[in-house]
CSV table of C-alpha atoms and ligand atoms in Angstrom, one decimal:
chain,number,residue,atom,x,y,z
A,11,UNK,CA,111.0,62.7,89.9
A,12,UNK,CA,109.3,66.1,88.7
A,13,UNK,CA,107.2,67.8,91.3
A,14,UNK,CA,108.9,66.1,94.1
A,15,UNK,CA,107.7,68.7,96.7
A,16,UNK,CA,104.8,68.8,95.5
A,17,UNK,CA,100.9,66.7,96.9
A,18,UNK,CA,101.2,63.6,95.2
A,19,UNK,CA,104.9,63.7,94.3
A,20,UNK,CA,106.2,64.1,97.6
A,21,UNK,CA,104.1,60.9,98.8
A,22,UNK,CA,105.9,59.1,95.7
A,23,UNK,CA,109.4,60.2,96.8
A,24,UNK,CA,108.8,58.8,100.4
A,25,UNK,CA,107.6,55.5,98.9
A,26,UNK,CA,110.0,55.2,96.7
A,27,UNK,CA,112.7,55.9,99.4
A,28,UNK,CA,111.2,53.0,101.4
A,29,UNK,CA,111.2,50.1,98.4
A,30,UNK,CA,115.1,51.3,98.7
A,31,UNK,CA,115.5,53.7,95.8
A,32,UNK,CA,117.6,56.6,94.6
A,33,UNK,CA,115.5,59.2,94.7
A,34,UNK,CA,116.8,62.6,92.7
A,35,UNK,CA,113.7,65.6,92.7
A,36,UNK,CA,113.2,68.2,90.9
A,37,UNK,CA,110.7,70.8,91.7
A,38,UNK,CA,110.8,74.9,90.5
A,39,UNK,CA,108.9,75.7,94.2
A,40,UNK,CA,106.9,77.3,91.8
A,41,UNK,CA,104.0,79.8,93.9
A,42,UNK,CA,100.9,78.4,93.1
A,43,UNK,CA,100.9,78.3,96.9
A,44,UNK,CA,103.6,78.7,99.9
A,45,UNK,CA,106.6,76.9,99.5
A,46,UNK,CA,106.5,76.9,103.4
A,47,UNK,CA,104.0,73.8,102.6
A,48,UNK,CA,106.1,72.4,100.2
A,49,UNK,CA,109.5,72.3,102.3
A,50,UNK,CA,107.1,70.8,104.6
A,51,UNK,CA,106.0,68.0,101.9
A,52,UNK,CA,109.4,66.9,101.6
A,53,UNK,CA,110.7,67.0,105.1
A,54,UNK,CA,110.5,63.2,105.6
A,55,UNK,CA,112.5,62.8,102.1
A,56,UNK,CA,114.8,64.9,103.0
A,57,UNK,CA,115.9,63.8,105.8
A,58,UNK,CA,116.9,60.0,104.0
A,59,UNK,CA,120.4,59.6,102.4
A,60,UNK,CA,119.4,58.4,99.5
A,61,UNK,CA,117.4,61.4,98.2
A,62,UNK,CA,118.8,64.6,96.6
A,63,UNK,CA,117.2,67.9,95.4
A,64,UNK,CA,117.6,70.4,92.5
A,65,UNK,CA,115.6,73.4,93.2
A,66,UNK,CA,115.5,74.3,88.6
A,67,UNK,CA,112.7,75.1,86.2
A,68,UNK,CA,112.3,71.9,83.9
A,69,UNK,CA,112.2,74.8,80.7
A,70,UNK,CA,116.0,76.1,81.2
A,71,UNK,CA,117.3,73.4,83.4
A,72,UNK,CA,120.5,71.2,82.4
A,73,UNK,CA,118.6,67.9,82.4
A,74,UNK,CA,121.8,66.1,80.9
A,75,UNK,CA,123.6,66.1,84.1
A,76,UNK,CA,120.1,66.2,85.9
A,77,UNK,CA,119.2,63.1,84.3
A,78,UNK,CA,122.4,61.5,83.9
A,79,UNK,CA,121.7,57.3,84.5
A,80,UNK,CA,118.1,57.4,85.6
A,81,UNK,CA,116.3,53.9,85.3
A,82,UNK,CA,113.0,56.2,85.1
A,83,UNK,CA,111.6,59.3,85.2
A,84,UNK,CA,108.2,59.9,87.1
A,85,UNK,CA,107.0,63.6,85.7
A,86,UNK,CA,104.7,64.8,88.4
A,87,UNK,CA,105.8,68.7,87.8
A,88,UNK,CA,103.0,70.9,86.3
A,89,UNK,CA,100.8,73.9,86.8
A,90,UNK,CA,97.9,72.5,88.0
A,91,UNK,CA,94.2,73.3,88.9
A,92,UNK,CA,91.6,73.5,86.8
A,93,UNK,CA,89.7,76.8,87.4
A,94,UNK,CA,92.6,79.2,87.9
A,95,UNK,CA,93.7,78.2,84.0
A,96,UNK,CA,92.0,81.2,82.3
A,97,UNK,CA,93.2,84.5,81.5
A,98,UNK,CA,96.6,85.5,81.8
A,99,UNK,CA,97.3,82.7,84.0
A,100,UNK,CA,97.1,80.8,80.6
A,101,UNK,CA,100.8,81.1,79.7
A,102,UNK,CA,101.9,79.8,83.3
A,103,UNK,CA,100.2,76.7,82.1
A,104,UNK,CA,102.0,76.3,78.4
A,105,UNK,CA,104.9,76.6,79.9
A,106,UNK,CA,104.9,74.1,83.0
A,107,UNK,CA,102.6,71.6,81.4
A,108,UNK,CA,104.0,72.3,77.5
A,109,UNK,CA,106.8,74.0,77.0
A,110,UNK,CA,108.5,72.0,80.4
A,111,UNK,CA,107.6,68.5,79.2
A,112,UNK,CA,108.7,69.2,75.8
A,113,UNK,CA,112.0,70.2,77.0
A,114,UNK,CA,112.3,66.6,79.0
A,115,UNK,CA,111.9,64.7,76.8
A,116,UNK,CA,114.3,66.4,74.5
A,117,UNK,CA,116.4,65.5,77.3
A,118,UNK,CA,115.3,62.2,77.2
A,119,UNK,CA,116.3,61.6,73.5
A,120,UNK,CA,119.9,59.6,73.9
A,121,UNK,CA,119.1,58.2,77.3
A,122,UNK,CA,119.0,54.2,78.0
A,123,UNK,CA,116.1,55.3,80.3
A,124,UNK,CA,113.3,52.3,81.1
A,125,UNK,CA,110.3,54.3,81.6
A,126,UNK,CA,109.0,57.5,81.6
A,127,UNK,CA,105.7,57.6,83.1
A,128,UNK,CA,103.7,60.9,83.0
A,129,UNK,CA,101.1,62.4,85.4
A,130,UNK,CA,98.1,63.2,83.2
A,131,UNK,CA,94.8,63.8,84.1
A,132,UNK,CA,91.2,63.1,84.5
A,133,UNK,CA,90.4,66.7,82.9
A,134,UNK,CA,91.7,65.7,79.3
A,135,UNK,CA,88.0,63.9,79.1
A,136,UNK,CA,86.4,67.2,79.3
A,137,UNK,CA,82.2,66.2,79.7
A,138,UNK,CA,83.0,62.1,78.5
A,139,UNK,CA,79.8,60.8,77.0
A,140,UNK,CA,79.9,57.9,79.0
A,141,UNK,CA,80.4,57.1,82.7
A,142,UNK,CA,82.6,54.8,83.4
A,143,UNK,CA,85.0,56.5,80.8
A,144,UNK,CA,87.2,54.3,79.1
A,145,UNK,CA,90.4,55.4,78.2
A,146,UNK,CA,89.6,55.3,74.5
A,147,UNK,CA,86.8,58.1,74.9
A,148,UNK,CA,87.7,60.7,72.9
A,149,UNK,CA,89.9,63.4,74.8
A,150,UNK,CA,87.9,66.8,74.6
A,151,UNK,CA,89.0,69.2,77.5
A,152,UNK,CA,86.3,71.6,78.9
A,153,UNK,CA,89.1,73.6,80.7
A,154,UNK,CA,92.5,75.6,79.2
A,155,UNK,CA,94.5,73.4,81.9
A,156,UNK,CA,92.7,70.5,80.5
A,157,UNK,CA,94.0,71.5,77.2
A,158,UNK,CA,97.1,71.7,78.4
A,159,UNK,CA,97.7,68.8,80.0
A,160,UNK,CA,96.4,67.1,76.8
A,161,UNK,CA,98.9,68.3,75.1
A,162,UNK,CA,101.6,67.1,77.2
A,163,UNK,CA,100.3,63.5,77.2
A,164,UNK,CA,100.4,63.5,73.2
A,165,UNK,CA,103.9,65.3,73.1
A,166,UNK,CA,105.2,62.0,74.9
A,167,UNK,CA,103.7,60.3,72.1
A,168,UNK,CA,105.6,62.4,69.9
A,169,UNK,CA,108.7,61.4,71.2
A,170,UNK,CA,108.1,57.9,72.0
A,171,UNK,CA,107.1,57.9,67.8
A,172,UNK,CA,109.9,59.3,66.9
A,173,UNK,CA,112.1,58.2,69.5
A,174,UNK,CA,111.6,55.5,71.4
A,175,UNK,CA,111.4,57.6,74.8
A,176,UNK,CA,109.0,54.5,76.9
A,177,UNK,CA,106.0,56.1,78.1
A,178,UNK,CA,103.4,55.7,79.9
A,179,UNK,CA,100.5,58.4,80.9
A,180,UNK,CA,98.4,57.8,84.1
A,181,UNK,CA,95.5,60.3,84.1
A,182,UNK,CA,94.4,60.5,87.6
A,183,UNK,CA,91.0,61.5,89.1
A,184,UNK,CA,91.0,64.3,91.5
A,185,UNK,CA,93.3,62.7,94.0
A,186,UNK,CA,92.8,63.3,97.8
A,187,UNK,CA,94.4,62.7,101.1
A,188,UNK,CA,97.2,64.2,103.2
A,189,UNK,CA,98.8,67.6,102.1
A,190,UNK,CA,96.3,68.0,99.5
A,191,UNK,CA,96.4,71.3,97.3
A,192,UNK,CA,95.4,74.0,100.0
A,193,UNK,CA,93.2,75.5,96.4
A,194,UNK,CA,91.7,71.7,95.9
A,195,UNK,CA,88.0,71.2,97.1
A,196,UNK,CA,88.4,68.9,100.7
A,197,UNK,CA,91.3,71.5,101.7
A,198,UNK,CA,88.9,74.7,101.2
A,199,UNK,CA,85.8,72.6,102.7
A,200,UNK,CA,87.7,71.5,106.0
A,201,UNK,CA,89.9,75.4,105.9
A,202,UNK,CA,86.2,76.6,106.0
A,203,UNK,CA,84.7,74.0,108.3
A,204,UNK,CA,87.5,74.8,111.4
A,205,UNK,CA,87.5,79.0,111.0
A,206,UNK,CA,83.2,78.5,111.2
A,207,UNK,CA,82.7,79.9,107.8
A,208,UNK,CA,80.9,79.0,105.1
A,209,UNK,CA,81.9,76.0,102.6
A,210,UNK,CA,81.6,77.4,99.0
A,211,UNK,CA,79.8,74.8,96.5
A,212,UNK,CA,80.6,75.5,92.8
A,213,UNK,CA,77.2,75.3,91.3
A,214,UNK,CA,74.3,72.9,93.3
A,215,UNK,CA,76.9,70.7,94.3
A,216,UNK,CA,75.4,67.3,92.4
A,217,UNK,CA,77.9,67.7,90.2
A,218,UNK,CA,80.1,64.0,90.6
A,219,UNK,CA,83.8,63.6,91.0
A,220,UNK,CA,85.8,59.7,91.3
A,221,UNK,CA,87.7,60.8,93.9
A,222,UNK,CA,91.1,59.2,94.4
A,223,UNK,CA,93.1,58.3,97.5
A,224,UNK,CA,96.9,59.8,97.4
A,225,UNK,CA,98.2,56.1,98.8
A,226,UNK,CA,96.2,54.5,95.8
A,227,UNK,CA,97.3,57.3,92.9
A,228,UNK,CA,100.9,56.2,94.4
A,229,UNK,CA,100.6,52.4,94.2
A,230,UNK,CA,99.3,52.4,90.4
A,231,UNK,CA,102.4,55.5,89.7
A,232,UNK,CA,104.5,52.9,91.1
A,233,UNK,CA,103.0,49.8,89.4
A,234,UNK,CA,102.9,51.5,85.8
A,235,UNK,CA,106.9,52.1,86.2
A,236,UNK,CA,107.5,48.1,85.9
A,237,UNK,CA,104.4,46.9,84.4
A,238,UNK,CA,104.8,46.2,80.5
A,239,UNK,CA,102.9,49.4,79.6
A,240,UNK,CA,104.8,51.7,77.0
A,241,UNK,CA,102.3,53.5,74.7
A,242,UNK,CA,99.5,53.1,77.1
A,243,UNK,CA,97.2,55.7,78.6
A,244,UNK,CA,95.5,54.5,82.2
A,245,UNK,CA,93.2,55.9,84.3
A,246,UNK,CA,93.8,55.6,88.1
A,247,UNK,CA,90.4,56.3,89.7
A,248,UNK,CA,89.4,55.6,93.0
A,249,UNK,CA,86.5,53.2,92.1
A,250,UNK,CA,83.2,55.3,93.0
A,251,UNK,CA,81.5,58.4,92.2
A,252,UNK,CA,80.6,60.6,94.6
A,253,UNK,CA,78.7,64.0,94.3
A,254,UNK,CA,80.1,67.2,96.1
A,255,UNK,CA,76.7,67.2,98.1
A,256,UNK,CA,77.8,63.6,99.4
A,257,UNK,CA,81.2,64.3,100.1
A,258,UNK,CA,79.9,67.6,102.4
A,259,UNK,CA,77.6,64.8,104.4
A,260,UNK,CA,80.8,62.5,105.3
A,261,UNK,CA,82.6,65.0,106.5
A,262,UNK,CA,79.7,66.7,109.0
A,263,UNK,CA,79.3,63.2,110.3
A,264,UNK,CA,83.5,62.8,110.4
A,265,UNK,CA,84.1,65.8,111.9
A,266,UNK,CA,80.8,66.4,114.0
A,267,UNK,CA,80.5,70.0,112.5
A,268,UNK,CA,77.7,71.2,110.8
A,269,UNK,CA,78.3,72.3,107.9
A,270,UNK,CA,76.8,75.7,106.5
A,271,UNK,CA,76.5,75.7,102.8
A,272,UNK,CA,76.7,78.3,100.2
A,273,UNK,CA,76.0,77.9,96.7
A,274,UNK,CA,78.1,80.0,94.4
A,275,UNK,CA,77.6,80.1,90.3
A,276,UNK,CA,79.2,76.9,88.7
A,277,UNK,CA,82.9,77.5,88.1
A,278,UNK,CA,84.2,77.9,84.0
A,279,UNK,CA,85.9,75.0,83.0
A,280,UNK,CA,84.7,72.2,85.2
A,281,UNK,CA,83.4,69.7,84.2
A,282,UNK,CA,80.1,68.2,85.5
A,283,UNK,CA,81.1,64.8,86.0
A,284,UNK,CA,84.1,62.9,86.2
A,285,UNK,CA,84.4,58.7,86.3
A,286,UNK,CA,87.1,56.0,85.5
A,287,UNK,CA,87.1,52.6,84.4
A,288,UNK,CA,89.7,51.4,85.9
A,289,UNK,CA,89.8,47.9,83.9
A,290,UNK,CA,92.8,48.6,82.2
A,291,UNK,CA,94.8,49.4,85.4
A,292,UNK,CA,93.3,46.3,86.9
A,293,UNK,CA,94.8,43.7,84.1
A,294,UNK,CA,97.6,45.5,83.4
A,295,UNK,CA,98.9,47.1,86.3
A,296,UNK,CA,97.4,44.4,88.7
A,297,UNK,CA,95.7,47.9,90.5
A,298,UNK,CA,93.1,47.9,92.6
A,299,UNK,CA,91.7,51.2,94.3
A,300,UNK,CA,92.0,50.1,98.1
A,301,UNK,CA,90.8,53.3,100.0
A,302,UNK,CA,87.1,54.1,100.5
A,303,UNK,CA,86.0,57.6,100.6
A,304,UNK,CA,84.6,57.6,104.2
A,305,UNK,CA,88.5,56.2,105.4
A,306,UNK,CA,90.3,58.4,103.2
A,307,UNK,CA,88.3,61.5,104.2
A,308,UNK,CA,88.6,60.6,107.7
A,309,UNK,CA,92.9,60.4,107.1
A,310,UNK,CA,92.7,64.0,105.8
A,311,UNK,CA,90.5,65.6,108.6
A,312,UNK,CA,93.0,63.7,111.0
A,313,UNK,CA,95.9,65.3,109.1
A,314,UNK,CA,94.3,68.6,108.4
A,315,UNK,CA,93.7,69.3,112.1
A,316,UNK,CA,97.2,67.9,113.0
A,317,UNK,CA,98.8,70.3,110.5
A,318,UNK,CA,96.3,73.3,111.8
A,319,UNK,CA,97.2,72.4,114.8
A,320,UNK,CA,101.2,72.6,114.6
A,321,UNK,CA,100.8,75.9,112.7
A,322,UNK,CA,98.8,77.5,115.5
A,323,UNK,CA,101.8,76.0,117.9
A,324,UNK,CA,104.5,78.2,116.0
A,325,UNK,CA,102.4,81.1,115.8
A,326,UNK,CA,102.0,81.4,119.3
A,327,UNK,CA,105.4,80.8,120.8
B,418,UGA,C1,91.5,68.1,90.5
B,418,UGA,C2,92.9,68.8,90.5
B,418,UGA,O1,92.8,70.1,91.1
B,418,UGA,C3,93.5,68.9,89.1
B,418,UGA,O2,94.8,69.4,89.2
B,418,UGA,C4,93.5,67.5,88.5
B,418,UGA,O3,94.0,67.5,87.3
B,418,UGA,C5,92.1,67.0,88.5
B,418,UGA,O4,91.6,66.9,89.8
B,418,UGA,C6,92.1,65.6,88.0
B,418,UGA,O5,93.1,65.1,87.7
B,418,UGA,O6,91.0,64.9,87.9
B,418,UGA,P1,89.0,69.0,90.5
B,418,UGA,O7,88.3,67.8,90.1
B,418,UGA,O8,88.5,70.3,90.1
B,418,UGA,O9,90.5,69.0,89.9
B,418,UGA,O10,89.3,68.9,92.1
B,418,UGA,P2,88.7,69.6,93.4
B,418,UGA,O11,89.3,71.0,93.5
B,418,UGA,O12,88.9,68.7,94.5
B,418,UGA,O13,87.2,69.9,93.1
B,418,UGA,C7,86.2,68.9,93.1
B,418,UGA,C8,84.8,69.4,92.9
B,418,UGA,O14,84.5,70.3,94.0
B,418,UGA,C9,84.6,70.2,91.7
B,418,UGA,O15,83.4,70.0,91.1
B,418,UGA,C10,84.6,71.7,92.2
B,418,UGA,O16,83.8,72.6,91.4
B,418,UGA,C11,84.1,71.5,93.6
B,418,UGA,N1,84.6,72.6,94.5
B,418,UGA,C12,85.9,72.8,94.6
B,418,UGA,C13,83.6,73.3,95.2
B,418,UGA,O17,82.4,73.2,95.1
B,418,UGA,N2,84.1,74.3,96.1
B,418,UGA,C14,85.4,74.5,96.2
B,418,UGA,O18,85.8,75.4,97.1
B,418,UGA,C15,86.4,73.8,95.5
């Protein structure tokens, strides 16, 4: 697995530790954030037998010996987040989402592998015309990590064209939960919420997002790995809308906090609204989304404040 320490990959490694796997990551402990938080991601996965770890850069990485009689390859490992993508930051992006997936699947060429299935993303639809988006909407990024990512989902097209590599794509819908992103939008509101300052809202904050539950992103990663899918692209979404507005509500009446708002300019490159069908994952994954927003918020205010709470206990011994 690519991205092992990261949000959702770590979460995959531990699940796929407990259906009784071999578990080899891979993750560059690139710093997009701390790699404090990502040892921490992994520190349940590390401490099982059957999982090992190569600390290499996908781009210049032997991924022969890596690689070497893998059943499949889940490739979590990318620069993500949408906003920071501009700029100079730009050729970060090429070259963990482009340049890195290119070079696996070169790897991939020869191998007897059964699956490859890639972590894409919501942010290839760019401003869909219709809601809920289907996976045969035409793909028109809003966003240069959009772009990006994009391109890496057509790349294992390429390859699976001309080579037979089996893969899959899963483009997931801003997934939530437990060791989120500390940049992603719940992280920042509940960072904000404990320190009493206030939450920044990227435009008027009706703007709509089908947030996903980590534990339900997981289950469909782990469905599409032996479901008859090759050549397929599949939304995982976590079956509602919800607007940013909405989500702020939940979590005041969660966390009994009130919540101080401030609006800030919309953010370049987001897009205004974001929403899955999910009927493909349902027939052929057998998928279902399972966790509500209200429960899934609640399990990352619970966490959140548990993690807060452990950092505060090292600081002050
Ligand atoms: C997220 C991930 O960060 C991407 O890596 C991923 O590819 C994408 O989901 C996807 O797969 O769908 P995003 O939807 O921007 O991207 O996720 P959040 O950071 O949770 O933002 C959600 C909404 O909250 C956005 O409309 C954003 O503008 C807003 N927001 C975010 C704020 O109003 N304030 C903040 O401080 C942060």
């Amino acid at each position: 697995m690519t991205g092992a320490a990261g949000f959702i990959g770590s979460h995959l490694c531990e699940r796929l530790l407990a259906d009784g796997h071999e578990v080899v990551g891979i993750d560059s402990f690139s710093d997009y954030y701390e790699r404090e938080r990502k040892e921490q991601n992994l520190r349940a996965a590390r401490a099982q037998r059957k999982f090992t770890l190569e600390v290499v850069d996908l781009v210049d990485a032997d991924l022969a010996r890596i690689l070497d009689g893998a059943t499949v390859v889940f490739h979590l490992a990318g620069q993500p987040g949408v906003r920071p993508s501009w700029g100079g930051h730009f050729d970060r992006y090429v070259h963990d989402n482009i340049v890195a997936t290119q070079r696996l699947l070169e790897s991939l060429r020869e191998s007897q592998l059964q699956k490859l299935v890639f972590a894409s993303s919501s942010s290839v639809y760019g401003d869909a015309e219709m809601f809920p988006t289907k996976e045969s909407a035409l793909p028109r990024p809003v966003s240069p990590y959009g772009m990006t990512k994009l391109a890496a989902e057509h790349l294992t097209f390429v390859y699976m064209r001309n080579f037979g590599i089996p893969a899959t794509s899963l483009r997931y819908f801003t997934v939530y939960g437990p060791r989120q992103r500390p940049d992603m939008a719940f992280c920042r509101f509940m960072e904000a919420l404990v320190d009493n300052e206030e939450i920044e809202i990227f435009g008027d904050g009706e703007q709509t997002r089908e947030f996903t539950y980590v534990s339900d992103a997981v289950d469909g990663t782990v469905k599409a790995a032996s479901a008859d899918v090759v050549g397929q692209i599949i939304n995982l979404g976590g079956g509602s809308r919800v607007t940013v507005n909405r989500v702020l509500d939940t979590l005041e009446d969660i966390s009994r906090i009130k919540v101080r708002r401030l609006h800030l300019p919309a953010a370049p490159g987001d897009p205004r609204h974001t929403g899955a069908s999910i009927n493909l994952a349902r027939e052929r994954l057998g998928w279902e989304p399972r966790v509500s927003l209200r429960e899934g918020l609640t399990r990352q205010w619970e966490w959140f404040q548990e993690a807060r709470g452990s950092v505060a206990r090292a600081t002050s011994v």
